[in-house]
PDB file of C-alpha atoms and ligand atoms in Angstrom:
ATOM      1  CA  MET R 324     -28.866  38.329   7.232  1.00  0.00           C
ATOM      2  CA  SER R 325     -29.014  34.713   6.539  1.00  0.00           C
ATOM      3  CA  SER R 326     -30.440  33.279   3.464  1.00  0.00           C
ATOM      4  CA  ILE R 327     -33.521  31.146   3.344  1.00  0.00           C
ATOM      5  CA  PHE R 328     -33.333  27.972   1.597  1.00  0.00           C
ATOM      6  CA  LEU R 329     -36.073  25.799   0.059  1.00  0.00           C
ATOM      7  CA  PRO R 330     -34.110  22.641  -0.718  1.00  0.00           C
ATOM      8  CA  ASP R 331     -36.371  20.554  -2.456  1.00  0.00           C
ATOM      9  CA  ARG R 332     -40.187  20.064  -2.939  1.00  0.00           C
ATOM     10  CA  THR R 333     -40.792  18.376   0.855  1.00  0.00           C
ATOM     11  CA  PRO R 334     -43.851  20.453   2.300  1.00  0.00           C
ATOM     12  CA  LEU R 335     -42.554  22.743   5.216  1.00  0.00           C
ATOM     13  CA  ARG R 336     -43.088  21.900   8.581  1.00  0.00           C
ATOM     14  CA  PRO R 337     -45.603  23.780  10.610  1.00  0.00           C
ATOM     15  CA  ASP R 338     -42.865  25.262  12.639  1.00  0.00           C
ATOM     16  CA  PHE R 339     -41.396  26.988   9.561  1.00  0.00           C
ATOM     17  CA  TRP R 340     -42.087  30.280  10.639  1.00  0.00           C
ATOM     18  CA  ARG R 341     -40.618  30.310  14.011  1.00  0.00           C
ATOM     19  CA  GLU R 342     -37.353  28.826  12.337  1.00  0.00           C
ATOM     20  CA  ILE R 343     -37.078  31.838  10.223  1.00  0.00           C
ATOM     21  CA  PHE R 344     -38.387  34.574  12.365  1.00  0.00           C
ATOM     22  CA  GLY R 345     -37.199  33.032  15.894  1.00  0.00           C
ATOM     23  CA  ASN R 346     -40.688  33.922  17.135  1.00  0.00           C
ATOM     24  CA  ASP R 347     -44.448  33.312  17.070  1.00  0.00           C
ATOM     25  CA  ARG R 348     -45.588  36.741  16.188  1.00  0.00           C
ATOM     26  CA  PRO R 349     -48.149  36.856  12.839  1.00  0.00           C
ATOM     27  CA  VAL R 350     -46.708  36.324   9.466  1.00  0.00           C
ATOM     28  CA  ALA R 351     -47.815  38.574   6.436  1.00  0.00           C
ATOM     29  CA  VAL R 352     -46.678  37.103   3.326  1.00  0.00           C
ATOM     30  CA  GLU R 353     -45.987  39.787   0.504  1.00  0.00           C
ATOM     31  CA  ILE R 354     -46.003  38.427  -3.082  1.00  0.00           C
ATOM     32  CA  GLY R 355     -43.928  40.416  -5.706  1.00  0.00           C
ATOM     33  CA  PRO R 356     -42.797  43.175  -3.644  1.00  0.00           C
ATOM     34  CA  GLY R 357     -40.564  44.669  -6.394  1.00  0.00           C
ATOM     35  CA  LEU R 358     -38.300  46.912  -5.041  1.00  0.00           C
ATOM     36  CA  GLY R 359     -39.305  46.757  -1.478  1.00  0.00           C
ATOM     37  CA  GLU R 360     -40.752  49.870  -0.490  1.00  0.00           C
ATOM     38  CA  PHE R 361     -43.842  48.583   0.714  1.00  0.00           C
ATOM     39  CA  LEU R 362     -42.093  45.449   2.894  1.00  0.00           C
ATOM     40  CA  GLU R 363     -39.882  48.203   4.384  1.00  0.00           C
ATOM     41  CA  ALA R 364     -42.540  50.850   5.574  1.00  0.00           C
ATOM     42  CA  ILE R 365     -44.728  48.000   6.797  1.00  0.00           C
ATOM     43  CA  ALA R 366     -41.996  46.151   8.754  1.00  0.00           C
ATOM     44  CA  ARG R 367     -40.989  49.443  10.375  1.00  0.00           C
ATOM     45  CA  HIS R 368     -44.198  50.480  11.235  1.00  0.00           C
ATOM     46  CA  LYS R 369     -45.557  47.211  12.528  1.00  0.00           C
ATOM     47  CA  PRO R 370     -42.463  45.660  14.339  1.00  0.00           C
ATOM     48  CA  ASP R 371     -45.025  43.358  16.407  1.00  0.00           C
ATOM     49  CA  TRP R 372     -45.741  41.485  12.816  1.00  0.00           C
ATOM     50  CA  ASN R 373     -43.309  39.233  10.729  1.00  0.00           C
ATOM     51  CA  TYR R 374     -43.162  40.004   6.548  1.00  0.00           C
ATOM     52  CA  PHE R 375     -41.932  37.535   4.458  1.00  0.00           C
ATOM     53  CA  ALA R 376     -41.458  38.788   0.844  1.00  0.00           C
ATOM     54  CA  ILE R 377     -41.485  36.523  -2.314  1.00  0.00           C
ATOM     55  CA  GLU R 378     -40.156  37.939  -5.571  1.00  0.00           C
ATOM     56  CA  ARG R 379     -39.142  36.066  -8.411  1.00  0.00           C
ATOM     57  CA  ALA R 380     -36.377  38.788  -9.675  1.00  0.00           C
ATOM     58  CA  GLN R 381     -33.038  38.174  -8.281  1.00  0.00           C
ATOM     59  CA  THR R 382     -32.024  41.886  -8.757  1.00  0.00           C
ATOM     60  CA  ARG R 383     -35.591  43.039  -7.032  1.00  0.00           C
ATOM     61  CA  THR R 384     -35.004  40.497  -4.147  1.00  0.00           C
ATOM     62  CA  ARG R 385     -31.369  41.977  -3.738  1.00  0.00           C
ATOM     63  CA  SER R 386     -32.859  45.425  -3.349  1.00  0.00           C
ATOM     64  CA  VAL R 387     -35.593  44.274  -0.913  1.00  0.00           C
ATOM     65  CA  GLN R 388     -32.600  42.503   1.002  1.00  0.00           C
ATOM     66  CA  GLU R 389     -30.832  45.830   1.323  1.00  0.00           C
ATOM     67  CA  LYS R 390     -33.722  47.543   2.603  1.00  0.00           C
ATOM     68  CA  ILE R 391     -34.017  44.919   5.180  1.00  0.00           C
ATOM     69  CA  ASP R 392     -29.977  45.099   5.890  1.00  0.00           C
ATOM     70  CA  LYS R 393     -30.018  48.769   5.873  1.00  0.00           C
ATOM     71  CA  HIS R 394     -32.851  49.019   8.622  1.00  0.00           C
ATOM     72  CA  HIS R 395     -32.110  46.263  10.650  1.00  0.00           C
ATOM     73  CA  LEU R 396     -35.604  45.091  10.067  1.00  0.00           C
ATOM     74  CA  ASP R 397     -35.714  41.601  11.928  1.00  0.00           C
ATOM     75  CA  ASN R 398     -39.092  40.874  11.300  1.00  0.00           C
ATOM     76  CA  ALA R 399     -38.640  40.885   7.625  1.00  0.00           C
ATOM     77  CA  ARG R 400     -37.307  38.361   5.181  1.00  0.00           C
ATOM     78  CA  ALA R 401     -36.999  38.343   1.540  1.00  0.00           C
ATOM     79  CA  LEU R 402     -36.814  35.117  -0.549  1.00  0.00           C
ATOM     80  CA  CYS R 403     -36.291  34.927  -4.498  1.00  0.00           C
ATOM     81  CA  ALA R 404     -38.737  32.482  -6.113  1.00  0.00           C
ATOM     82  CA  GLU R 405     -41.802  31.767  -7.771  1.00  0.00           C
ATOM     83  CA  ALA R 406     -44.814  32.463  -5.459  1.00  0.00           C
ATOM     84  CA  GLN R 407     -46.530  29.385  -6.740  1.00  0.00           C
ATOM     85  CA  PHE R 408     -43.617  27.181  -5.863  1.00  0.00           C
ATOM     86  CA  VAL R 409     -43.642  28.143  -2.124  1.00  0.00           C
ATOM     87  CA  LEU R 410     -46.983  28.649  -1.453  1.00  0.00           C
ATOM     88  CA  ALA R 411     -47.192  24.938  -2.784  1.00  0.00           C
ATOM     89  CA  LEU R 412     -44.912  23.842   0.199  1.00  0.00           C
ATOM     90  CA  LEU R 413     -46.566  26.103   3.074  1.00  0.00           C
ATOM     91  CA  PRO R 414     -48.993  24.164   5.434  1.00  0.00           C
ATOM     92  CA  ASP R 415     -52.483  24.566   5.496  1.00  0.00           C
ATOM     93  CA  ALA R 416     -53.676  27.817   7.584  1.00  0.00           C
ATOM     94  CA  CYS R 417     -50.393  29.502   8.173  1.00  0.00           C
ATOM     95  CA  VAL R 418     -50.244  32.869   6.686  1.00  0.00           C
ATOM     96  CA  ASP R 419     -52.031  35.867   8.945  1.00  0.00           C
ATOM     97  CA  ARG R 420     -52.397  38.308   5.535  1.00  0.00           C
ATOM     98  CA  PHE R 421     -51.464  38.253   1.909  1.00  0.00           C
ATOM     99  CA  TYR R 422     -50.437  41.581   0.063  1.00  0.00           C
ATOM    100  CA  ILE R 423     -50.519  41.382  -3.795  1.00  0.00           C
ATOM    101  CA  GLN R 424     -49.945  44.657  -5.334  1.00  0.00           C
ATOM    102  CA  PHE R 425     -49.632  45.382  -8.949  1.00  0.00           C
ATOM    103  CA  PRO R 426     -48.751  42.028 -10.105  1.00  0.00           C
ATOM    104  CA  ASP R 427     -47.615  41.944 -13.678  1.00  0.00           C
ATOM    105  CA  PRO R 428     -50.473  42.377 -16.144  1.00  0.00           C
ATOM    106  CA  TRP R 429     -48.912  40.409 -19.038  1.00  0.00           C
ATOM    107  CA  TRP R 430     -50.760  42.515 -21.514  1.00  0.00           C
ATOM    108  CA  LYS R 431     -50.620  40.414 -24.367  1.00  0.00           C
ATOM    109  CA  ARG R 432     -52.906  37.473 -24.655  1.00  0.00           C
ATOM    110  CA  ARG R 433     -50.860  34.965 -25.422  1.00  0.00           C
ATOM    111  CA  HIS R 434     -48.856  35.657 -22.090  1.00  0.00           C
ATOM    112  CA  HIS R 435     -52.145  35.606 -19.875  1.00  0.00           C
ATOM    113  CA  ARG R 436     -51.333  32.227 -18.743  1.00  0.00           C
ATOM    114  CA  ARG R 437     -47.818  33.801 -16.708  1.00  0.00           C
ATOM    115  CA  ARG R 438     -50.383  35.976 -14.722  1.00  0.00           C
ATOM    116  CA  LEU R 439     -50.151  35.326 -11.097  1.00  0.00           C
ATOM    117  CA  MET R 440     -53.742  35.403 -10.108  1.00  0.00           C
ATOM    118  CA  THR R 441     -55.044  32.235 -11.438  1.00  0.00           C
ATOM    119  CA  PRO R 442     -58.240  30.181  -9.842  1.00  0.00           C
ATOM    120  CA  GLU R 443     -55.481  27.668  -9.025  1.00  0.00           C
ATOM    121  CA  PHE R 444     -53.429  30.355  -7.185  1.00  0.00           C
ATOM    122  CA  ALA R 445     -56.408  31.630  -5.591  1.00  0.00           C
ATOM    123  CA  ALA R 446     -57.203  28.243  -4.278  1.00  0.00           C
ATOM    124  CA  GLU R 447     -53.448  28.191  -2.723  1.00  0.00           C
ATOM    125  CA  LEU R 448     -54.210  31.500  -1.079  1.00  0.00           C
ATOM    126  CA  ALA R 449     -57.505  30.485   0.561  1.00  0.00           C
ATOM    127  CA  ARG R 450     -55.801  27.172   1.945  1.00  0.00           C
ATOM    128  CA  THR R 451     -52.661  28.784   3.498  1.00  0.00           C
ATOM    129  CA  LEU R 452     -54.606  31.570   4.790  1.00  0.00           C
ATOM    130  CA  ARG R 453     -55.472  31.300   8.319  1.00  0.00           C
ATOM    131  CA  PRO R 454     -59.196  31.688   9.188  1.00  0.00           C
ATOM    132  CA  GLY R 455     -60.435  35.315  10.183  1.00  0.00           C
ATOM    133  CA  CYS R 456     -57.485  36.318   8.248  1.00  0.00           C
ATOM    134  CA  GLU R 457     -57.017  38.685   4.913  1.00  0.00           C
ATOM    135  CA  ILE R 458     -56.010  39.023   1.625  1.00  0.00           C
ATOM    136  CA  GLU R 459     -55.146  42.555   0.227  1.00  0.00           C
ATOM    137  CA  PHE R 460     -55.219  42.625  -3.813  1.00  0.00           C
ATOM    138  CA  VAL R 461     -54.727  45.968  -5.631  1.00  0.00           C
ATOM    139  CA  SER R 462     -54.228  46.538  -9.179  1.00  0.00           C
ATOM    140  CA  ASP R 463     -54.255  49.252 -11.831  1.00  0.00           C
ATOM    141  CA  VAL R 464     -55.592  46.859 -14.648  1.00  0.00           C
ATOM    142  CA  LYS R 465     -59.263  46.616 -14.304  1.00  0.00           C
ATOM    143  CA  GLU R 466     -59.827  43.498 -16.681  1.00  0.00           C
ATOM    144  CA  TYR R 467     -57.090  41.700 -14.969  1.00  0.00           C
ATOM    145  CA  PHE R 468     -58.389  42.686 -11.399  1.00  0.00           C
ATOM    146  CA  ASP R 469     -62.120  41.431 -12.368  1.00  0.00           C
ATOM    147  CA  LEU R 470     -60.537  38.143 -13.394  1.00  0.00           C
ATOM    148  CA  ALA R 471     -58.639  37.979 -10.088  1.00  0.00           C
ATOM    149  CA  PHE R 472     -61.579  39.325  -8.067  1.00  0.00           C
ATOM    150  CA  ALA R 473     -63.696  36.081  -9.604  1.00  0.00           C
ATOM    151  CA  ALA R 474     -61.110  33.808  -8.804  1.00  0.00           C
ATOM    152  CA  LEU R 475     -61.139  34.796  -5.327  1.00  0.00           C
ATOM    153  CA  GLU R 476     -64.871  35.032  -4.838  1.00  0.00           C
ATOM    154  CA  ALA R 477     -64.752  31.447  -6.390  1.00  0.00           C
ATOM    155  CA  GLN R 478     -63.581  30.446  -3.288  1.00  0.00           C
ATOM    156  CA  PRO R 479     -66.241  29.380  -1.090  1.00  0.00           C
ATOM    157  CA  VAL R 480     -64.054  29.700   1.817  1.00  0.00           C
ATOM    158  CA  LEU R 481     -63.265  33.479   0.976  1.00  0.00           C
ATOM    159  CA  GLU R 482     -65.508  36.707   1.557  1.00  0.00           C
ATOM    160  CA  HIS R 483     -65.127  39.859   0.123  1.00  0.00           C
ATOM    161  CA  ILE R 484     -64.603  42.958   2.642  1.00  0.00           C
ATOM    162  CA  PRO R 485     -65.883  46.308   1.147  1.00  0.00           C
ATOM    163  CA  THR R 486     -62.724  48.762   0.905  1.00  0.00           C
ATOM    164  CA  ASP R 487     -61.593  51.960  -0.427  1.00  0.00           C
ATOM    165  CA  PRO R 488     -58.425  51.547  -2.686  1.00  0.00           C
ATOM    166  CA  GLN R 489     -57.276  55.004  -1.560  1.00  0.00           C
ATOM    167  CA  LEU R 490     -56.843  53.811   1.994  1.00  0.00           C
ATOM    168  CA  LEU R 491     -54.866  50.784   0.715  1.00  0.00           C
ATOM    169  CA  THR R 492     -50.825  50.994   1.479  1.00  0.00           C
ATOM    170  CA  ALA R 493     -48.876  52.977  -1.010  1.00  0.00           C
ATOM    171  CA  THR R 494     -46.213  51.406  -3.072  1.00  0.00           C
ATOM    172  CA  SER R 495     -44.100  52.561  -6.090  1.00  0.00           C
ATOM    173  CA  PHE R 496     -46.862  51.214  -8.506  1.00  0.00           C
ATOM    174  CA  SER R 497     -49.522  53.234  -6.715  1.00  0.00           C
ATOM    175  CA  ARG R 498     -47.711  56.349  -6.566  1.00  0.00           C
ATOM    176  CA  LYS R 499     -46.993  56.186 -10.459  1.00  0.00           C
ATOM    177  CA  ALA R 500     -50.832  55.149 -11.119  1.00  0.00           C
ATOM    178  CA  ALA R 501     -51.800  58.224  -9.009  1.00  0.00           C
ATOM    179  CA  VAL R 502     -49.531  60.520 -11.071  1.00  0.00           C
ATOM    180  CA  ARG R 503     -50.839  59.120 -14.491  1.00  0.00           C
ATOM    181  CA  GLY R 504     -54.427  59.392 -13.005  1.00  0.00           C
ATOM    182  CA  TRP R 505     -55.019  55.569 -13.549  1.00  0.00           C
ATOM    183  CA  GLU R 506     -57.896  53.866 -11.494  1.00  0.00           C
ATOM    184  CA  LEU R 507     -56.712  51.564  -8.766  1.00  0.00           C
ATOM    185  CA  SER R 508     -58.902  48.635  -8.195  1.00  0.00           C
ATOM    186  CA  ALA R 509     -58.589  46.791  -4.766  1.00  0.00           C
ATOM    187  CA  SER R 510     -60.309  44.098  -2.824  1.00  0.00           C
ATOM    188  CA  ILE R 511     -59.947  42.873   0.725  1.00  0.00           C
ATOM    189  CA  HIS R 512     -61.057  38.837   0.795  1.00  0.00           C
ATOM    190  CA  ARG R 513     -61.488  37.259   4.256  1.00  0.00           C
ATOM    191  CA  LYS R 514     -61.156  33.547   5.384  1.00  0.00           C
ATOM    192  CA  ARG R 515     -64.098  32.448   6.929  1.00  0.00           C
ATOM    193  CA  ASN R 516     -64.157  30.754  10.545  1.00  0.00           C
ATOM    194  CA  CYS R 517     -65.238  27.323   9.411  1.00  0.00           C
TER     195      CYS R 517
HETATM  196  C1  SAM J 597     -45.407  45.106 -11.243  1.00  0.00           C
HETATM  197  S1  SAM J 597     -44.436  44.832  -9.963  1.00  0.00           S
HETATM  198  C2  SAM J 597     -45.198  45.705  -8.604  1.00  0.00           C
HETATM  199  C3  SAM J 597     -43.850  45.859  -7.291  1.00  0.00           C
HETATM  200  C4  SAM J 597     -44.835  46.206  -6.255  1.00  0.00           C
HETATM  201  N1  SAM J 597     -45.704  45.174  -5.676  1.00  0.00           N
HETATM  202  C5  SAM J 597     -45.319  47.791  -6.232  1.00  0.00           C
HETATM  203  O1  SAM J 597     -46.650  47.625  -6.101  1.00  0.00           O
HETATM  204  O2  SAM J 597     -44.625  48.338  -6.324  1.00  0.00           O
HETATM  205  C6  SAM J 597     -44.499  42.945  -9.796  1.00  0.00           C
HETATM  206  C7  SAM J 597     -43.746  42.145  -9.153  1.00  0.00           C
HETATM  207  O3  SAM J 597     -44.104  41.101  -8.813  1.00  0.00           O
HETATM  208  C8  SAM J 597     -42.923  39.953  -9.255  1.00  0.00           C
HETATM  209  N2  SAM J 597     -43.646  38.946  -9.673  1.00  0.00           N
HETATM  210  C9  SAM J 597     -44.163  38.686 -10.830  1.00  0.00           C
HETATM  211  N3  SAM J 597     -44.471  37.324 -10.758  1.00  0.00           N
HETATM  212  C10 SAM J 597     -44.154  36.602  -9.632  1.00  0.00           C
HETATM  213  C11 SAM J 597     -44.134  35.465  -8.917  1.00  0.00           C
HETATM  214  N4  SAM J 597     -44.690  34.344  -9.696  1.00  0.00           N
HETATM  215  N5  SAM J 597     -43.567  35.141  -7.796  1.00  0.00           N
HETATM  216  C12 SAM J 597     -42.921  36.354  -7.179  1.00  0.00           C
HETATM  217  N6  SAM J 597     -42.936  37.451  -7.811  1.00  0.00           N
HETATM  218  C13 SAM J 597     -43.572  37.842  -8.768  1.00  0.00           C
HETATM  219  C14 SAM J 597     -42.050  40.789 -10.307  1.00  0.00           C
HETATM  220  O4  SAM J 597     -40.930  40.253 -10.244  1.00  0.00           O
HETATM  221  C15 SAM J 597     -42.244  42.076  -9.821  1.00  0.00           C
HETATM  222  O5  SAM J 597     -41.180  42.626  -8.924  1.00  0.00           O
END
């Protein structure tokens, strides 16, 4: 599997996905896939979609890539990068679904600024999502979930779609949370057709 290079801060062209995947299938972006269990499962289950995982940790990106290679997942790619950096390069309205599952909570107050889901990041999600498409967000930290939810709600182009967290896709963190009896909070936001 060839690597993906984002050489500089030049915005990506709208045909970026076709160059990467070699087709025009819908593209789902998973942010922070961890070891890639979810990516593997969904890419196998839905071969008519493309899956693009952005993971900041090199060792985890390697694990994701190993799963992609092992199962010959032609519809999945993994990129080691900061999601904020990558999203800033994407054209408007080019992603068909976002998955953000169990982002690091950064418990200490002085570390909160490292959290992924900020008002600025919610704005980037809203900008890069295609109209009619959705952002799936799951967390086991209620206080972080509430802040992220408020950031998504503050985007006028997004509307909340009620959902049952138990119906959302399982990841290693969701299994851990279930074993420990932690409550999950989940939301789906859809971009309005403007
Ligand atoms: C708590 S783990 C959850 C992993 C997986 N989603 C799951 O549910 O099992 C959070 C993951 O997000 C990654 N991550 C955190 N901040 C990120 C960022 N800014 N860009 C890309 N990945 C990030 C971490 O390296 C880690 O692998």
